[in-house]
Amino acid sequence: MTALCIKNLVKTYDNDVHALRGINLDVNEGDFFALLGPNGAGKSTAIGIISSLVNKTSGTVTVFGHDLDTDIVGVKSCIGLVPQEFNFNGFEPIFNTITNVAGYNGIPPREARKRAEHYLKRLDLWDKRRSTGRELSGGMKRRLMIARALVHEPKMLILDEPTAGVDIEIRRSMWEYLTEINSENGTSIILTTHYLEEAESLCRNVAIIDRGEIIENGSVADLLSQAMQETFILNLYEPVTEAPTIEPFKVRLCSEPNQLEVDVPKGHSVSDMFQALQSKGVVVGSLRNKSNRLEEFFLRLVNQSNKDSQ
Amino acid sequence: MSYWQLQLTAFLTIVRKEIRRFTRIWIQTITPPAVNALLYMLIFGGLIGSRIREVNGVAYMDFLVPGIIMMGIITNSYGNVVSSFFGSKLQKYVEELLVSPVSNATILAGYVTGGVARGIAVGSIVSLVALFFIDLKPVYPMATLCIAVLTSVMFSLGGLINAVYAKTFDECSIVPNFVLAPLTYLGGIFYSIDMLPPIAQKLSLFNPVLYMINGFRYGILGVSDIPLWQSFAVVFAFIAILGTIAMVLLNRGVGIKT
Ligand SMILES: Nc1ncnc2c1ncn2[C@@H]1O[C@H](COP(=O)(O)OP(=O)(O)O)[C@@H](O)[C@H]1O
Ligand SMILES: [Mg+2]
């Protein structure tokens, strides 16, 4: 079943900022999915619309078959949200924060207390149950929001930049929690991030969002290998009818019979590629670089992450 | 779990949370109105009132007490909802409600009930204080209670609307200080409108608070400037109008969604 299906989603804020310019997205049940993009790409806006915090301008959102426009209760019951910014009552004991949200989801008091105990223990916050939210450390606050998001046992957990600004150790333990939740209960997880490393080591599938548009969408492994290569268009002296096989290069035919497209992985030289082609009897006259927008995108991401950690 | 069970559980959760909030900070929420009321009764009722002849055929202290109780109910119902709902916007935990399958009607009912709980709690404490001064035996207990609760509902709705629009704490106190306080003080707490010049009497009839205070006073003393049915009509009309406005604002997400 499709956990999340987004079609032509548009959001224009009142100040005329086009935060989403018609995005399409599908996430399968049980997936661990990353929405990867730099600051201001529109990640939080997309998450906000899915979780009813932001009104969409147009488009449709369907969550486990429930349409946001016609069955908002169905949509909300399927979703647990961990937002980018802290949004709990800092003056309330965290045990109450959890039981309140359980109550908002229709869970009666006795069961709410049981669940609060279970999820506070699970997120290592049980010792702190009588503390107020503002007395917690940054990592604990984030965990409080995860416990709160899980208390109604949603089919889909959405986390908006769960590890932005937290130190590497906490980030790793957060990754462990999330991996456990995903594998044990089959909870679908969607997280947004601007850390390439996070998407890479945690998620199976990824959509790349930039300036309000999804520019790529697929398995993490595929997208990474695409980014880690250069593609050339070769003009040949003589036309070929089939693409030669020359590992580790990938060769494809083009629409022009005397052209070939070749992927050269990082770390391999262009002259190796020429030699390999020559050994198959293919002679290259000239070549040009095909622009790689993924590479360009990743470079920008990495730059931003570096700035972040400085 | 059916839809209605869910809404009922959510409603009770909001109400419990709201009552817990004002009882936890009772020094700020319950004691000041009691102290205020005590001072009013001592100064206006005791010191000054002893030199005033009867008003509407009752001793001035008796006349004063219902107004003082009502003032506590009005201010505290409004104040409870405006500060609680605004606080939830400021710290963003209103989002806990927005992402949950709670209907807007349930949210509204929950916050209003919280405001009524505070209003009636304060009203009861002020009534206890009044027992030091007078014998408080309502002539029409049901009417008294109904007017008190309905007035509390009305001002709780007002507090919620205020909180929806407010962007700063200042904006939470403008209406209470510059609209509510004058209307309350000029709403016949301290005097009967019979004592006013004819123009002021006419103008007073446009003040909705006059109807509530007089309705409440009628319930307790059996005397009033205003027929009881008019008091009920005015308070019901305001509940209908403010309730509709509040629902429209919540449905549109004004001040809470972008
Ligand atoms: N409430 C808002 N009002 C106006 N513009 C907004 C609002 N929230 C976000 N934006 C703008 O929308 C764009 C996308 O923002 P956002 O979704 O927060 O991006 P991300 O989460 O990827 O960093 C940005 O240009 C941002 O300035
Ligand atoms: Mg964001």
mmCIF file of N, CA and C and ligand atoms in Angstrom, chain A residues 11-20 37-47 54 84 160-161 192 194 209 212 304, chain B residues 257-258, ligand 1:
data_model
loop_
_atom_site.group_PDB
_atom_site.id
_atom_site.type_symbol
_atom_site.label_atom_id
_atom_site.label_comp_id
_atom_site.label_asym_id
_atom_site.label_seq_id
_atom_site.Cartn_x
_atom_site.Cartn_y
_atom_site.Cartn_z
ATOM 1 N N LYS A 11 2.249 25.286 -2.821
ATOM 2 C CA LYS A 11 2.033 26.207 -1.712
ATOM 3 C C LYS A 11 2.664 27.545 -2.028
ATOM 4 N N THR A 12 1.811 28.554 -2.027
ATOM 5 C CA THR A 12 2.292 29.919 -2.155
ATOM 6 C C THR A 12 1.900 30.641 -0.874
ATOM 7 N N TYR A 13 2.889 31.113 -0.127
ATOM 8 C CA TYR A 13 2.576 31.810 1.114
ATOM 9 C C TYR A 13 1.997 33.191 0.814
ATOM 10 N N ASP A 14 1.393 33.791 1.838
ATOM 11 C CA ASP A 14 0.753 35.089 1.664
ATOM 12 C C ASP A 14 1.715 36.143 1.121
ATOM 13 N N ASN A 15 2.994 36.005 1.497
ATOM 14 C CA ASN A 15 3.970 36.995 1.031
ATOM 15 C C ASN A 15 4.484 36.672 -0.370
ATOM 16 N N ASP A 16 3.729 35.783 -1.090
ATOM 17 C CA ASP A 16 4.057 35.440 -2.476
ATOM 18 C C ASP A 16 5.310 34.587 -2.636
ATOM 19 N N VAL A 17 5.768 33.972 -1.546
ATOM 20 C CA VAL A 17 6.873 33.016 -1.677
ATOM 21 C C VAL A 17 6.302 31.717 -2.228
ATOM 22 N N HIS A 18 6.875 31.249 -3.340
ATOM 23 C CA HIS A 18 6.438 29.969 -3.914
ATOM 24 C C HIS A 18 7.242 28.852 -3.273
ATOM 25 N N ALA A 19 6.726 28.332 -2.144
ATOM 26 C CA ALA A 19 7.495 27.346 -1.382
ATOM 27 C C ALA A 19 7.455 25.975 -2.046
ATOM 28 N N LEU A 20 6.319 25.619 -2.643
ATOM 29 C CA LEU A 20 6.211 24.350 -3.377
ATOM 30 C C LEU A 20 5.595 24.652 -4.732
ATOM 31 N N GLY A 37 17.162 18.161 1.040
ATOM 32 C CA GLY A 37 17.250 19.441 0.343
ATOM 33 C C GLY A 37 17.851 20.503 1.234
ATOM 34 N N PRO A 38 18.413 21.536 0.637
ATOM 35 C CA PRO A 38 19.039 22.599 1.431
ATOM 36 C C PRO A 38 17.998 23.444 2.157
ATOM 37 N N ASN A 39 18.445 24.340 3.014
ATOM 38 C CA ASN A 39 17.524 25.235 3.727
ATOM 39 C C ASN A 39 16.689 26.033 2.738
ATOM 40 N N GLY A 40 15.407 26.152 3.057
ATOM 41 C CA GLY A 40 14.533 26.953 2.205
ATOM 42 C C GLY A 40 14.015 26.211 0.994
ATOM 43 N N ALA A 41 14.289 24.906 0.892
ATOM 44 C CA ALA A 41 13.872 24.139 -0.281
ATOM 45 C C ALA A 41 12.366 23.897 -0.294
ATOM 46 N N GLY A 42 11.754 23.910 0.893
ATOM 47 C CA GLY A 42 10.313 23.638 0.977
ATOM 48 C C GLY A 42 9.979 22.376 1.753
ATOM 49 N N LYS A 43 10.972 21.812 2.437
ATOM 50 C CA LYS A 43 10.759 20.560 3.175
ATOM 51 C C LYS A 43 9.717 20.739 4.278
ATOM 52 N N SER A 44 9.938 21.746 5.136
ATOM 53 C CA SER A 44 9.007 21.942 6.258
ATOM 54 C C SER A 44 7.619 22.298 5.760
ATOM 55 N N THR A 45 7.549 23.010 4.662
ATOM 56 C CA THR A 45 6.247 23.355 4.104
ATOM 57 C C THR A 45 5.505 22.087 3.695
ATOM 58 N N ALA A 46 6.203 21.185 3.013
ATOM 59 C CA ALA A 46 5.575 19.924 2.599
ATOM 60 C C ALA A 46 5.107 19.134 3.815
ATOM 61 N N ILE A 47 5.978 19.015 4.822
ATOM 62 C CA ILE A 47 5.630 18.283 6.043
ATOM 63 C C ILE A 47 4.440 18.958 6.729
ATOM 64 N N VAL A 54 -0.175 23.483 7.883
ATOM 65 C CA VAL A 54 -0.098 24.486 6.836
ATOM 66 C C VAL A 54 -1.217 24.202 5.835
ATOM 67 N N GLN A 84 10.244 20.406 13.296
ATOM 68 C CA GLN A 84 11.616 20.918 13.297
ATOM 69 C C GLN A 84 11.905 21.711 14.570
ATOM 70 N N ASP A 160 10.889 16.175 10.959
ATOM 71 C CA ASP A 160 11.426 17.301 10.190
ATOM 72 C C ASP A 160 12.781 17.696 10.771
ATOM 73 N N GLU A 161 13.829 17.412 10.040
ATOM 74 C CA GLU A 161 15.205 17.710 10.461
ATOM 75 C C GLU A 161 15.463 17.289 11.907
ATOM 76 N N THR A 192 13.065 14.618 6.916
ATOM 77 C CA THR A 192 13.693 15.610 6.055
ATOM 78 C C THR A 192 15.066 15.882 6.622
ATOM 79 N N HIS A 194 19.079 18.018 5.617
ATOM 80 C CA HIS A 194 19.975 18.591 4.630
ATOM 81 C C HIS A 194 21.370 17.972 4.759
ATOM 82 N N ILE A 209 14.705 17.651 -3.066
ATOM 83 C CA ILE A 209 13.860 18.829 -3.277
ATOM 84 C C ILE A 209 14.746 20.062 -3.263
ATOM 85 N N GLY A 212 11.534 24.316 -4.077
ATOM 86 C CA GLY A 212 10.116 23.987 -4.253
ATOM 87 C C GLY A 212 9.819 22.971 -5.321
ATOM 88 N N GLN A 304 26.745 23.485 2.491
ATOM 89 C CA GLN A 304 25.893 23.969 3.574
ATOM 90 C C GLN A 304 26.155 23.212 4.874
ATOM 91 N N LYS B 257 -2.554 28.709 11.651
ATOM 92 C CA LYS B 257 -2.033 27.978 10.489
ATOM 93 C C LYS B 257 -1.520 28.975 9.470
ATOM 94 N N THR B 258 -0.614 28.542 8.606
ATOM 95 C CA THR B 258 -0.138 29.456 7.563
ATOM 96 C C THR B 258 -0.576 28.977 6.191
HETATM 97 N N1 LIG C 1 5.090 31.097 7.270
HETATM 98 C C1 LIG C 1 5.758 31.466 6.174
HETATM 99 N N2 LIG C 1 5.438 32.610 5.544
HETATM 100 C C2 LIG C 1 6.087 32.985 4.426
HETATM 101 N N3 LIG C 1 7.091 32.302 3.850
HETATM 102 C C3 LIG C 1 7.473 31.152 4.438
HETATM 103 C C4 LIG C 1 6.832 30.679 5.623
HETATM 104 N N4 LIG C 1 7.407 29.503 5.978
HETATM 105 C C5 LIG C 1 8.366 29.275 5.054
HETATM 106 N N5 LIG C 1 8.417 30.259 4.132
HETATM 107 C C6 LIG C 1 9.309 30.335 2.965
HETATM 108 O O1 LIG C 1 9.064 29.204 2.146
HETATM 109 C C7 LIG C 1 10.263 28.662 1.646
HETATM 110 C C8 LIG C 1 10.396 27.214 2.070
HETATM 111 O O2 LIG C 1 10.583 27.158 3.476
HETATM 112 P P1 LIG C 1 10.627 25.806 4.291
HETATM 113 O O3 LIG C 1 9.513 24.939 3.857
HETATM 114 O O4 LIG C 1 10.715 26.150 5.730
HETATM 115 O O5 LIG C 1 12.022 25.179 3.784
HETATM 116 P P2 LIG C 1 12.952 24.071 4.466
HETATM 117 O O6 LIG C 1 12.180 23.403 5.551
HETATM 118 O O7 LIG C 1 13.296 23.160 3.342
HETATM 119 O O8 LIG C 1 14.143 24.787 4.986
HETATM 120 C C9 LIG C 1 11.379 29.562 2.176
HETATM 121 O O9 LIG C 1 11.691 30.499 1.185
HETATM 122 C C10 LIG C 1 10.765 30.223 3.373
HETATM 123 O O10 LIG C 1 11.323 31.493 3.578
#
